[in-house]
Coordinates of C-alpha atoms and ligand atoms in Angstrom, one line a residue:
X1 CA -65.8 28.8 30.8
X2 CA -62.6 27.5 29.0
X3 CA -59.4 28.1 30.1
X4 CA -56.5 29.0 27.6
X5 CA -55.2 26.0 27.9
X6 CA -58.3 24.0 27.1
X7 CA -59.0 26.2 24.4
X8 CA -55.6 25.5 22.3
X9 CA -55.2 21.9 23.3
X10 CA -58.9 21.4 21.8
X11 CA -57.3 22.8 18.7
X12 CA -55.5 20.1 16.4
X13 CA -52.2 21.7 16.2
X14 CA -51.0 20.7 13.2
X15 CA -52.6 20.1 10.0
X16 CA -51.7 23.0 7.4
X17 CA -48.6 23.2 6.5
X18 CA -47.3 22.9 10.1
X19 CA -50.2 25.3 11.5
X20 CA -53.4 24.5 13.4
X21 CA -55.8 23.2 11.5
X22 CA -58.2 25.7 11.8
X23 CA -56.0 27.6 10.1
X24 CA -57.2 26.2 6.7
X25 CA -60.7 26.9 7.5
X26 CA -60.0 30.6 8.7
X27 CA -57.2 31.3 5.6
X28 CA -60.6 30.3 3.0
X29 CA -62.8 32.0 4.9
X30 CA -61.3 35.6 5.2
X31 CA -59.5 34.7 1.5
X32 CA -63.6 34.4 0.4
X33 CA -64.9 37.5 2.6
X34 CA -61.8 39.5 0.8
X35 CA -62.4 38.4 -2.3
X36 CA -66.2 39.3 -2.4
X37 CA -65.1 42.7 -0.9
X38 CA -62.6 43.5 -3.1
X39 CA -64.1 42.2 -5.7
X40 CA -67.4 44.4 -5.6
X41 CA -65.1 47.2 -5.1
X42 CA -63.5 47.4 -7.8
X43 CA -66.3 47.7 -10.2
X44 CA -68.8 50.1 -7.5
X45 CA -67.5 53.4 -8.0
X46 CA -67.4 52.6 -11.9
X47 CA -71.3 51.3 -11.4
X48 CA -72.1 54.5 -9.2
X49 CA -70.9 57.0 -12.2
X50 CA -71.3 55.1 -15.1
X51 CA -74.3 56.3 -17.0
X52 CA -78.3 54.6 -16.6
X53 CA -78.0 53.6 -20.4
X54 CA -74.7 51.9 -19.7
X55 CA -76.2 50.2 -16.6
X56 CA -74.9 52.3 -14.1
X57 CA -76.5 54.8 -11.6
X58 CA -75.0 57.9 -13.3
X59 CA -74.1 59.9 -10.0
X60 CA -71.5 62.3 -10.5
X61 CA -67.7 61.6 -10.0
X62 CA -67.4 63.6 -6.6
X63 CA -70.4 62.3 -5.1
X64 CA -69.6 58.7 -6.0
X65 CA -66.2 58.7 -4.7
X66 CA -67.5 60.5 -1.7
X67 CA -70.2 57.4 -0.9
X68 CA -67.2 55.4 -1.6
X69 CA -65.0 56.7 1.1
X70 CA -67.9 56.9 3.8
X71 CA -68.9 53.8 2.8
X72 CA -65.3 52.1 3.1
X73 CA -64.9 53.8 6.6
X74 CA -67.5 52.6 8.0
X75 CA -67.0 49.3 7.1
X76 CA -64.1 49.4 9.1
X77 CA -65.9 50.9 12.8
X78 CA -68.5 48.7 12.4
X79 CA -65.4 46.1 14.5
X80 CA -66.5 47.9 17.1
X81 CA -69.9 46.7 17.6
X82 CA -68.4 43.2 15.9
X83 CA -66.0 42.6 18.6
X84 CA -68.6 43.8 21.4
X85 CA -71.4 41.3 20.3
X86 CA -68.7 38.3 19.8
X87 CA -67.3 39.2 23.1
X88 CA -70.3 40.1 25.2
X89 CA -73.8 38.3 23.3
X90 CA -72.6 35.7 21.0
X91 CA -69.0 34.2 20.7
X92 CA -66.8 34.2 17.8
X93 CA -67.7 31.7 16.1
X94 CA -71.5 32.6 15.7
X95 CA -70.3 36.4 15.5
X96 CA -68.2 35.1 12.5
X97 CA -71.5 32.9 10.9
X98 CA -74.1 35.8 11.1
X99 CA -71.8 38.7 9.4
X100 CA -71.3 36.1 6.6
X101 CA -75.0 35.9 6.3
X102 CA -75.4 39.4 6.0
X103 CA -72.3 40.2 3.5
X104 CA -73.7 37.3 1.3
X105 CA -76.9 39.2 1.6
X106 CA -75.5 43.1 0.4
X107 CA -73.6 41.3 -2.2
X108 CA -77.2 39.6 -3.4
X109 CA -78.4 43.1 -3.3
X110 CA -76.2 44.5 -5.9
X111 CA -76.9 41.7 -8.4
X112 CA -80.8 42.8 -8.4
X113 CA -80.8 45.9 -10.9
X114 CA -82.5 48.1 -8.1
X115 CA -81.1 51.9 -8.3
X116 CA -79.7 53.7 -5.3
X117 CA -82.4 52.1 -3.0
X118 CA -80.8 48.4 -3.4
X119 CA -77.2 50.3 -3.3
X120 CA -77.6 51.5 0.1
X121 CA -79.7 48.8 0.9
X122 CA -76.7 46.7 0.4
X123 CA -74.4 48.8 2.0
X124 CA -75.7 48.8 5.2
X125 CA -75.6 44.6 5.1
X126 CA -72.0 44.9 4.0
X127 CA -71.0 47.6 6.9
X128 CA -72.7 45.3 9.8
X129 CA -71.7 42.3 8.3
X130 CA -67.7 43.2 7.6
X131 CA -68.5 44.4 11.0
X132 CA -69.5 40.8 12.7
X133 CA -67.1 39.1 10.2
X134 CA -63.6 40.3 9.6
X135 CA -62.2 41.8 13.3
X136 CA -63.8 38.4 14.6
X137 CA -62.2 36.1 12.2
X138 CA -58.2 37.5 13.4
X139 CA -59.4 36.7 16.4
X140 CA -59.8 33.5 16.2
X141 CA -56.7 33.1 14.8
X142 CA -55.2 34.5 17.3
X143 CA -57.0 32.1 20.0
X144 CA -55.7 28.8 18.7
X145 CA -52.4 29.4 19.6
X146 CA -50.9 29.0 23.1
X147 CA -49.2 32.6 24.0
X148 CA -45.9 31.8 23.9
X149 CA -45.9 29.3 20.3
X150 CA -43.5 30.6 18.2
X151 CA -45.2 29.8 15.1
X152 CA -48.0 32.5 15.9
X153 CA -46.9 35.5 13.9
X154 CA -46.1 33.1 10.9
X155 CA -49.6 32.4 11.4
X156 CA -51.0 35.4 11.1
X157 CA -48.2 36.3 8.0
X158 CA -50.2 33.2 6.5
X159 CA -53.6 34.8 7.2
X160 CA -52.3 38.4 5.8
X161 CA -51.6 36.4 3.0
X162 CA -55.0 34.8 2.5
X163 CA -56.3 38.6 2.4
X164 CA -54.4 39.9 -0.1
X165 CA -54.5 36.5 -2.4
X166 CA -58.5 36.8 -2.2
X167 CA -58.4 40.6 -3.3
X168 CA -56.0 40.0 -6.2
X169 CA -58.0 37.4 -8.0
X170 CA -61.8 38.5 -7.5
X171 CA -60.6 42.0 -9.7
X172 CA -59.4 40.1 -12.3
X173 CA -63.0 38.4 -12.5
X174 CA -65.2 40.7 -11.5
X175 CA -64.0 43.2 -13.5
X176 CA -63.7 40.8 -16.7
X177 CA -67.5 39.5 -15.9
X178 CA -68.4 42.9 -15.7
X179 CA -67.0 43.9 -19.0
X180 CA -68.6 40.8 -20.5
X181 CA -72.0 40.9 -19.1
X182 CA -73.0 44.0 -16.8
X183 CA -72.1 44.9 -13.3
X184 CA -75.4 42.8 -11.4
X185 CA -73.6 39.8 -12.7
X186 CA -70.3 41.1 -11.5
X187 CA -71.6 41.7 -8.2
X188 CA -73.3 38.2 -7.8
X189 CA -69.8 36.4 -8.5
X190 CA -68.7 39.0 -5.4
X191 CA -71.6 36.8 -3.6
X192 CA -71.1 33.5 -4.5
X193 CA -67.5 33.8 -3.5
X194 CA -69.1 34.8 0.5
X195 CA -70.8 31.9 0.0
X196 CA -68.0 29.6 -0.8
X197 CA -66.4 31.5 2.2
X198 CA -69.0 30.5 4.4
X199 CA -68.8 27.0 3.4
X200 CA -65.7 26.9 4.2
X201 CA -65.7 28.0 7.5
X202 CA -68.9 26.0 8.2
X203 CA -67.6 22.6 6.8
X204 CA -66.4 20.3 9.9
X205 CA -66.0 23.4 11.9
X206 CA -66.1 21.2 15.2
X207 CA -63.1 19.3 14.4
X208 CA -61.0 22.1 13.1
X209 CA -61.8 24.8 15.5
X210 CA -62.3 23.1 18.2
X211 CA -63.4 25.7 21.6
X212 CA -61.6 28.5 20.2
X213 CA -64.2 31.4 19.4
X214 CA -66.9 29.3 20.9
X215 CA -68.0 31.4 24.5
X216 CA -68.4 35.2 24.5
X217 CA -65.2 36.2 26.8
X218 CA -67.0 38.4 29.0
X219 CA -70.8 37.7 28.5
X220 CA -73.5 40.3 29.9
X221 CA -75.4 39.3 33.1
X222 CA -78.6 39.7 33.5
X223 CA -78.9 43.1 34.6
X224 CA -76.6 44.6 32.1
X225 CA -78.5 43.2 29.0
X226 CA -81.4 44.1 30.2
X227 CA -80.0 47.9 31.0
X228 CA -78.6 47.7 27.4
X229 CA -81.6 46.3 25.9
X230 CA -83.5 49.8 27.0
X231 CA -80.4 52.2 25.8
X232 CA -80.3 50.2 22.6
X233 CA -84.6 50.5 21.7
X234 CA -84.0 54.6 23.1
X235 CA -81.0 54.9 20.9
X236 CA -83.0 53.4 17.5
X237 CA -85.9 55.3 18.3
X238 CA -83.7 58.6 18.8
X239 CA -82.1 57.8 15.5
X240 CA -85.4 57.3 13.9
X241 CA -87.4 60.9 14.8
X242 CA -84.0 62.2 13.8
X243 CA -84.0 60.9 10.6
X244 CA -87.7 61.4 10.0
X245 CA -87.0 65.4 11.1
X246 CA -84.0 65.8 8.5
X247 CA -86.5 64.3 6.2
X248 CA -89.2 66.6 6.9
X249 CA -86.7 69.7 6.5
X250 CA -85.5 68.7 3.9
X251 CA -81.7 68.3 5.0
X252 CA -81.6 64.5 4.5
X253 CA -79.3 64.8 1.5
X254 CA -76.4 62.2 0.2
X255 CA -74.2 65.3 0.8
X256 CA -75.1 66.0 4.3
X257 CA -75.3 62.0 5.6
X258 CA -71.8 61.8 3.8
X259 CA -70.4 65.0 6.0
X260 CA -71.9 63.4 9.0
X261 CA -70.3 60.1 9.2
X262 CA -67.3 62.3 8.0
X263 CA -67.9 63.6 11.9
X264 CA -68.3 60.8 13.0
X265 CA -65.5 58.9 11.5
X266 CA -63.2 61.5 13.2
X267 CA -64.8 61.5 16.4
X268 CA -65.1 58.0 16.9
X269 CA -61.1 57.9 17.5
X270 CA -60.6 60.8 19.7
X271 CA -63.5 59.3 22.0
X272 CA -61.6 55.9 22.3
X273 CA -58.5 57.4 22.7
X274 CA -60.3 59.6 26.1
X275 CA -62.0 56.7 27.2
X276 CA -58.5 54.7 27.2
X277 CA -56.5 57.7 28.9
X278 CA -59.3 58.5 31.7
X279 CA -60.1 55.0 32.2
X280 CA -59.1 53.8 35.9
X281 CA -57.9 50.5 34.8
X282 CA -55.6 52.1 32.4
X283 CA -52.0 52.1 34.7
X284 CA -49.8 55.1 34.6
X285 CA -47.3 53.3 32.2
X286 CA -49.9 52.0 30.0
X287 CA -50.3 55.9 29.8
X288 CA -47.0 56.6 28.3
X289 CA -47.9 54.1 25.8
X290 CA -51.3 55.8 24.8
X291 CA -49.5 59.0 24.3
X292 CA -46.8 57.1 21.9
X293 CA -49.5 55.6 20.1
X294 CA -50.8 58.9 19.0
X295 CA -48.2 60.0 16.6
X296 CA -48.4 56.6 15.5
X297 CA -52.3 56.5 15.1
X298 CA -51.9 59.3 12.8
X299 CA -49.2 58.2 10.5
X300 CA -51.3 55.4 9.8
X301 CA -54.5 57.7 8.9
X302 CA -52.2 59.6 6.8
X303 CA -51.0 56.3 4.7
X304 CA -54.4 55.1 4.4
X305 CA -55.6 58.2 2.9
X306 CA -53.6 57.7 0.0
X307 CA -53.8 53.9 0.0
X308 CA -57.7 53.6 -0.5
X309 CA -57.8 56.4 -2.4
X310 CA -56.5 53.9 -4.9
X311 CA -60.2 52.5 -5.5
X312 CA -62.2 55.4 -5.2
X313 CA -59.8 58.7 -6.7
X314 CA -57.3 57.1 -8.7
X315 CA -59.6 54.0 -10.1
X316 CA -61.7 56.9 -11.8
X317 CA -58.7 58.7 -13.0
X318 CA -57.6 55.2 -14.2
X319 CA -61.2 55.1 -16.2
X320 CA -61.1 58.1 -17.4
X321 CA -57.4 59.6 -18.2
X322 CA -55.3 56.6 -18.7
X323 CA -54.8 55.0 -22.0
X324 CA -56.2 51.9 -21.6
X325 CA -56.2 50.1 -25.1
X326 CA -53.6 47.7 -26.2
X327 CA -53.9 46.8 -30.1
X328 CA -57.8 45.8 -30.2
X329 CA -57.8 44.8 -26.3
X330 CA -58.9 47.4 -24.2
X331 CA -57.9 46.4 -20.4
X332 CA -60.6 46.7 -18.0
X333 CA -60.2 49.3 -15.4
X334 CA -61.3 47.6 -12.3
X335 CA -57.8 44.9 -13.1
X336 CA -55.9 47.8 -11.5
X337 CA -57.1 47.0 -8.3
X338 CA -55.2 43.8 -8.5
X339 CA -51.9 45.3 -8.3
X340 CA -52.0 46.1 -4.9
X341 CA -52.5 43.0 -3.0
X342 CA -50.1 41.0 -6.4
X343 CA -47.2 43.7 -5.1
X344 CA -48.3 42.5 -1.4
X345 CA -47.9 39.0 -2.4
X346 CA -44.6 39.3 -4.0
X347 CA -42.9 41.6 -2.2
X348 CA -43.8 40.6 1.7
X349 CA -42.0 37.7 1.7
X350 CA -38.5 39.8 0.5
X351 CA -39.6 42.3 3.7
X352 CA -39.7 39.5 6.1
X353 CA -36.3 38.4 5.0
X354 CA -35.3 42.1 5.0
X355 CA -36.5 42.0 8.6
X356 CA -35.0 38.7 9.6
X357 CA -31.7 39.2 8.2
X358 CA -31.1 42.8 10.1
X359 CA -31.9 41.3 13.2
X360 CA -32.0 44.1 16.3
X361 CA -30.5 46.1 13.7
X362 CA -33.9 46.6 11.8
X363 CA -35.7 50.3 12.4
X364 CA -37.7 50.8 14.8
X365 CA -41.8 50.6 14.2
X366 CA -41.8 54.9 14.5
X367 CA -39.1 55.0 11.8
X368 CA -41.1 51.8 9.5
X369 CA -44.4 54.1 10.0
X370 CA -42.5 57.5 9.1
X371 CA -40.7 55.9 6.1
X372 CA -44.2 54.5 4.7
X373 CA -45.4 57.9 4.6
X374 CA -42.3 58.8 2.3
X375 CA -43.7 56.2 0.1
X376 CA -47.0 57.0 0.3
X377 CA -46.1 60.7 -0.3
X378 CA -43.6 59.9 -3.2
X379 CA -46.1 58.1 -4.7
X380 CA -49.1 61.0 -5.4
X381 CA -45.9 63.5 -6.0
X382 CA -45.2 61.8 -9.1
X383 CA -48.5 61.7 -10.5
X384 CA -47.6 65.7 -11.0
X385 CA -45.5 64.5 -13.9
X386 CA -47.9 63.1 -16.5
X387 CA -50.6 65.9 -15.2
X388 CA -48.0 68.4 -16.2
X389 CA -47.0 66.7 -19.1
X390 CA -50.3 65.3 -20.5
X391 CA -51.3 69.2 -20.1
X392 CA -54.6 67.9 -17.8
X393 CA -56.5 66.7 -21.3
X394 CA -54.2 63.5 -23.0
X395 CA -54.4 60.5 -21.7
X396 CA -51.4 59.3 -20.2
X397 CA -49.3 55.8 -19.9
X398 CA -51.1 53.6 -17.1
X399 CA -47.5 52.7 -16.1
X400 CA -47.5 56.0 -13.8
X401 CA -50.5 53.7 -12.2
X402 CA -48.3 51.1 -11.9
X403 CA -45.3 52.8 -10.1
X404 CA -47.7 54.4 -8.0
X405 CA -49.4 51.9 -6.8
X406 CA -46.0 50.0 -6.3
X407 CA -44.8 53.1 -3.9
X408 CA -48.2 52.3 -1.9
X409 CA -47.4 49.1 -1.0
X410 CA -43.7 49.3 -0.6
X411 CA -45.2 51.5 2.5
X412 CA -47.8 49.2 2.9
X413 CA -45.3 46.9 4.2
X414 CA -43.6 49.0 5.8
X415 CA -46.7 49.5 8.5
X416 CA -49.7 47.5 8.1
X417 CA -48.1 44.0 8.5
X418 CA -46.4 45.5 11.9
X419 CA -49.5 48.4 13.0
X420 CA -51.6 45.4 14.5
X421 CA -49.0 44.6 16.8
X422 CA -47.9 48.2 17.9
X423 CA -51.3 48.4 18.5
X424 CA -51.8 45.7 20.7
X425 CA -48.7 46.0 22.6
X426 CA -49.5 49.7 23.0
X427 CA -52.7 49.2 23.8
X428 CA -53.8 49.3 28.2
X429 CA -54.3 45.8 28.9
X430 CA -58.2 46.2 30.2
X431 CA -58.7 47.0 26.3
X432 CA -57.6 44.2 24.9
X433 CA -60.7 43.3 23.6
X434 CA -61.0 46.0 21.4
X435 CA -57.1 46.7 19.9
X436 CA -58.4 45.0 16.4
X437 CA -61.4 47.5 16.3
X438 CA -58.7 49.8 17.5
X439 CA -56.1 49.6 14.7
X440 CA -59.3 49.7 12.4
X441 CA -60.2 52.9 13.4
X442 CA -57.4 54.3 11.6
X443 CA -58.4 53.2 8.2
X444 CA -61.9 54.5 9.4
X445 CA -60.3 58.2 10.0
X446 CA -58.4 57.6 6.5
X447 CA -61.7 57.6 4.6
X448 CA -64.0 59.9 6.3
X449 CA -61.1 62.5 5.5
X450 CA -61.5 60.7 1.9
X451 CA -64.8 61.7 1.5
X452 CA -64.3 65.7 2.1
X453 CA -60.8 65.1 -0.1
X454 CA -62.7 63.7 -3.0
X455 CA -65.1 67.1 -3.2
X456 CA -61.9 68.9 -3.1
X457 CA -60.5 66.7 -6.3
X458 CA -63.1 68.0 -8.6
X459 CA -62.4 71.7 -7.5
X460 CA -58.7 71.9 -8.0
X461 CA -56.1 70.7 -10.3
X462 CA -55.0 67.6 -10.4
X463 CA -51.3 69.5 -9.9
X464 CA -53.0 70.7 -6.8
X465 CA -54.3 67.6 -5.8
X466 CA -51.7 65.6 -6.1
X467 CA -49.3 67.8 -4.5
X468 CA -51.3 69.0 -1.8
X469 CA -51.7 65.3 -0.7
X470 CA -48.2 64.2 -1.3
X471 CA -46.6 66.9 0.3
X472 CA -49.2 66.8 3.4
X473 CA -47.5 63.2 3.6
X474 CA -43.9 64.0 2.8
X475 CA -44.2 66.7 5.3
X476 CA -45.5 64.0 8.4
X477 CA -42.9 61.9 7.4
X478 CA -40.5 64.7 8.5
X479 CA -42.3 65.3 11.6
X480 CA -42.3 61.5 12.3
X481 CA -39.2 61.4 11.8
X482 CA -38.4 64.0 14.2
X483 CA -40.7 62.7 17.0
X484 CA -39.5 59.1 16.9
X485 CA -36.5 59.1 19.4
X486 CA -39.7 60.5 21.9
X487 CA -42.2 58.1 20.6
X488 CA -39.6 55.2 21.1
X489 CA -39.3 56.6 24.3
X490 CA -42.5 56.3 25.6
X491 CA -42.9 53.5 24.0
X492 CA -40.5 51.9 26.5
X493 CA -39.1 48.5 26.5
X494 CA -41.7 48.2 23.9
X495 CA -40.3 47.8 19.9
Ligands
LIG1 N1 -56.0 45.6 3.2 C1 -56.0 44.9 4.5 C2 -57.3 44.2 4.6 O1 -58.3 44.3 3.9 C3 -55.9 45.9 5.6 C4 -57.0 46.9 5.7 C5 -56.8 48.0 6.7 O2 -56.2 47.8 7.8 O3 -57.4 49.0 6.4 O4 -57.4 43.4 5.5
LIG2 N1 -53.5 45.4 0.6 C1 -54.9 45.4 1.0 C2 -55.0 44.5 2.2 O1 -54.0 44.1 2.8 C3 -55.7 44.8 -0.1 C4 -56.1 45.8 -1.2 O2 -56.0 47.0 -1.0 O3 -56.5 45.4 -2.3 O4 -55.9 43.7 2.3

C-alpha cells in the first residue's frame, strides 16, 4: 500500500492557483454535488406543499417540512457508511464515482412527474449517494497534502468556498426555471449540474489526483467481509419483515417513519460518542478531549437547528407571509436560499482577516461556538417583531429575511469553518477515520430535532415559535459561555 509520502509526491503540487492540482478537479466537483443539492432544495418543500393542480404533491405544510428535516439529516449520517466503504471496500476515489452515480440518479427521479413514490424513491439515492460522495470528497483533499504544508487549511478555505459558490448559483436557477416551466424541469437542471460534477472529477483524473484516494486505508480481509457479508443479508432481511409487519398493522405511516429516524438521528451520536469513550484504544487524555467535545457537539446541534431551518421553516414562511412582489416582478421564493452561502462568500474572507490580524489574541473555539449561538439566537428573536407587528395575518418586508439570515451566517462563521478541526483534533486518534462522519453527525442531530420542531410550528404562534427557539439558543450561549474556561481546559494544549 502507498505511503504518505508516495501518495503526495504522486500529486502535482502546484497547478491551481498555487494548490495541488487536484484541487481544481475536487473544487468542481463538490461545487457541482452542492449545486445540484442546493439547488433541488430550494424548490422541494415548495414542490411537496404546493397544490396537484399547481404541480405539486399537496402535502401539508407540517408534514412537508417534517420529510424535509428527516430527509436533510439523514443525508448527513449516511458519511458513516460513506467513509466505511471508501475506507474498508472501495477507496476514495471509486467511493467518490459511485455516490455521483446515484445523486445523478435521485435528481433524475424528481424530473419524472411520479408522486410521492418517485419522491422517496429519489430520496433514498440522494441519502446514500451524498453518503458515498461528499465526506469522501474532503478527504481527498485532505490526502494530497503532506502533513505539515502550510498551504493545507488555505486549501480547504478554497474548497469551503467551492461549496458555498455552487449553492448560491443553482437557487438563482432553479428556482427561476421553476417559476418558468414547472418544478420536474427544475429538478433535472439540479441533475445535469451532478453530471457536470462528475465530469469533472472523471476528466484526466489520473494525472490530477494522482494515488491519493486510490486504496481503501484499512481494507477487510477475508474473514471479516465474509463475517460482514452475513450481518449485512441478516440486517436487510430484519429490516424487511419489520417493515412488512408495520405494513400489515397498519403503523407504516409518514408520521411514524419521520419520528423514527427522529430516534435515530439522536441516537446515532450518543452511540458514537460511547463507543469512542469505552473504546480501549481511546488513551486517558484523548478522554478529556471527548468530554470537552461534548459541550461543543451540542452547540453545534443547537446552531444547526436554526440554520437549516432556513430551507424547510422559514422558506415556507418566505412563500407564504412575506411580500414578495416588486412593481409587476414577483421574486421567486426559492432565491432566498441564495443568501446564505452569498453572505458566506463575502463575508469569510473579512473573518479570516479578523482571525489573522488578532493573532493568539483571537477567542478561543468554545467562545467562537458560544458566540454563534448568540447569533443564531438573535436571529429567530427578531422575527418576533414583524409577527407582533404584522398582527400574524399581513405580510411583512422580506428584509426581516434578509437580516436574519445575515445573523445565521455571521455564526456560521463563527463555527462551521473551525468545527471540522475541533473535531478532528478532539477526536481519539484510533477514530480518525471517521471525525468527518463525526462533525456530520451534528447537523444530523440538528434536523431530526427539526422534524418534531416543525409539528410544533403549526401548533403555536409564531411569537411562540420564534421565541422559544431563540431563547433556547440565547440561553446555551450563556451556558457556553460559562463552561468554556472548563471546556478549554480539557481541551488542553489543544485551541
Ligand atoms: N453548508 C455546508 C455544506 O453543505 C456545511 C454543512 C454542515 O456541516 O451541515 O457543506
Ligand atoms: N452555508 C452552507 C454550507 O456551507 C450552504 C447553504 O446553507 O446554502 O454549505
Amino acid at each position: 500500500m502507498a505511503t504518505k509520502e508516495e501518495i503526495v509526491k504522486s500529486v502535482p503540487q502546484t497547478g491551481f492557483f498555487g494548490h495541488p492540482k487536484g484541487l481544481f478537479s475536487l473544487f468542481f466537483t463538490e461545487f457541482w454535488e452542492r449545486f445540484s443539492y442546493y439547488g433541488m432544495k430550494a424548490i422541494l418543500i415548495y414542490f411537496m406543499y404546493d397544490t396537484v393542480q399547481n404541480g405539486g404533491l399537496g402535502l401539508d405544510k407540517a408534514t412537508a417540512a417534517s420529510i424535509m428535516a428527516i430527509y436533510g439529516s439523514l443525508v448527513y449520517m449516511s458519511g458513516i457508511i460513506g467513509g466505511w466503504i471508501a475506507d474498508r471496500i472501495l477507496g476514495t476515489r471509486r467511493t467518490i464515482f459511485w455516490g455521483g452515480i446515484l445523486i445523478i440518479l435521485g435528481h433524475l427521479s424528481l424530473a419524472i412527474p411520479g408522486g410521492l413514490t418517485f419522491l422517496f424513491a429519489s430520496m433514498i439515492l440522494i441519502i446514500l449517494g451524498t453518503g458515498l460522495l461528499k465526506p469522501n470528497v474532503s478527504s481527498v483533499v485532505g490526502d494530497m497534502y503532506a502533513e505539515d504544508d502550510t498551504r493545507r487549511d488555505a486549501g480547504f478555505n478554497i474548497f469551503y468556498m467551492g461549496i458555498n459558490a455552487g449553492a448560491f448559483i443553482s437557487p438563482l436557477i432553479v428556482g427561476a426555471v421553476q417559476k418558468e416551466y414547472n418544478y420536474h424541469v427544475g429538478f433535472s437542471i439540479a441533475a445535469i449540474g451532478m453530471a457536470i460534477g462528475l465530469f469533472m472529477y472523471t476528466h484526466k483524473q489520473k494525472q490530477k489526483l494522482g494515488l491519493a484516494g486510490l486504496e481503501p486505508k484499512n481494507p477487510l480481509n477475508i474473514q471479516e467481509r465474509n463475517s460482514i457479508l452475513k450481518k449485512f443479508i441478516a440486517a436487510v432481511i430484519i429490516v424487511a419483515v419489520l417493515v412488512v409487519i408495520a405494513a400489515m398493522s397498519g403503523m407504516l405511516s409518514i408520521g411514524s417513519v419521520v419520528n423514527f429516524f427522529t430516534v435515530i438521528g439522536l441516537l446515532a451520536p450518543i452511540a458514537v460518542f460511547i463507543w469512542m469513550f469505552t473504546s480501549k484504544k481511546t488513551k486517558k487524555e484523548e478522554k478529556s478531549h471527548l468530554l470537552a467535545y461534548i459541550p461543543l457537539f451540542i452547540t453545534s446541534t443547537m446552531f444547526w437547528v436554526i440554520q437549516e431551518q432556513g430551507s424547510t421553516i422559514l422558506a415556507a414562511y418566505i412563500d407564504t407571509r412575506t411580500d414578495l412582489t416588486m412593481g409587476s416582478f414577483k421574486i421567486p421564493a426559492a432565491w432566498f436560499q441564495s443568501l446564505n452561502p452569498l453572505f458566506i462568500i463575502t463575508m469569510a474572507p473579512i473573518f479570516a482577516w479578523i482571525w489573522v490580524r488578532m493573532g493568539k489574541r483571537q477567542p478561543s473555539t468554545p467562545i467562537k461556538f458560544a458566540f454563534s449561538l448568540l447569533f443564531a439566537g438573535v436571529s429567530f428573536l427578531i422575527m418576533i417583531i414583524p409577527a407582533i407587528t404584522s398582527g400574524g395575518k399581513e405580510l411583512i418586508s422580506p428584509w426581516w429575511i434578509v437580516l436574519s439570515f445575515f445573523l445565521v451566517v455571521v455564526g456560521e462563521l463563527l463555527m462551521s469553518p473551525v468545527g471540522l478541526s475541533a473535531t478532528t483534533k478532539l477526536a481519539p486518534a484510533a477514530f480518525a477515520a471517521q471525525t468527518m462522519s463525526l462533525w456530520f453527525l451534528t447537523s444530523t442531530a440538528a434536523q431530526a430535532l427539526n422534524a418534531q420542531f416543525a409539528k410544533l410550528f403549526a401548533k403555536i404562534t409564531e411569537v411562540q415559535y420564534f421565541g422559544y427557539l431563540g431563547g433556547a439558543s440565547v440561553l446555551l450561549f450563556l451556558v457556553m459561555l460559562i463552561l468554556s474556561p472548563w471546556i478549554s481546559k480539557k481541551m488542553g494544549n489543544i485551541r
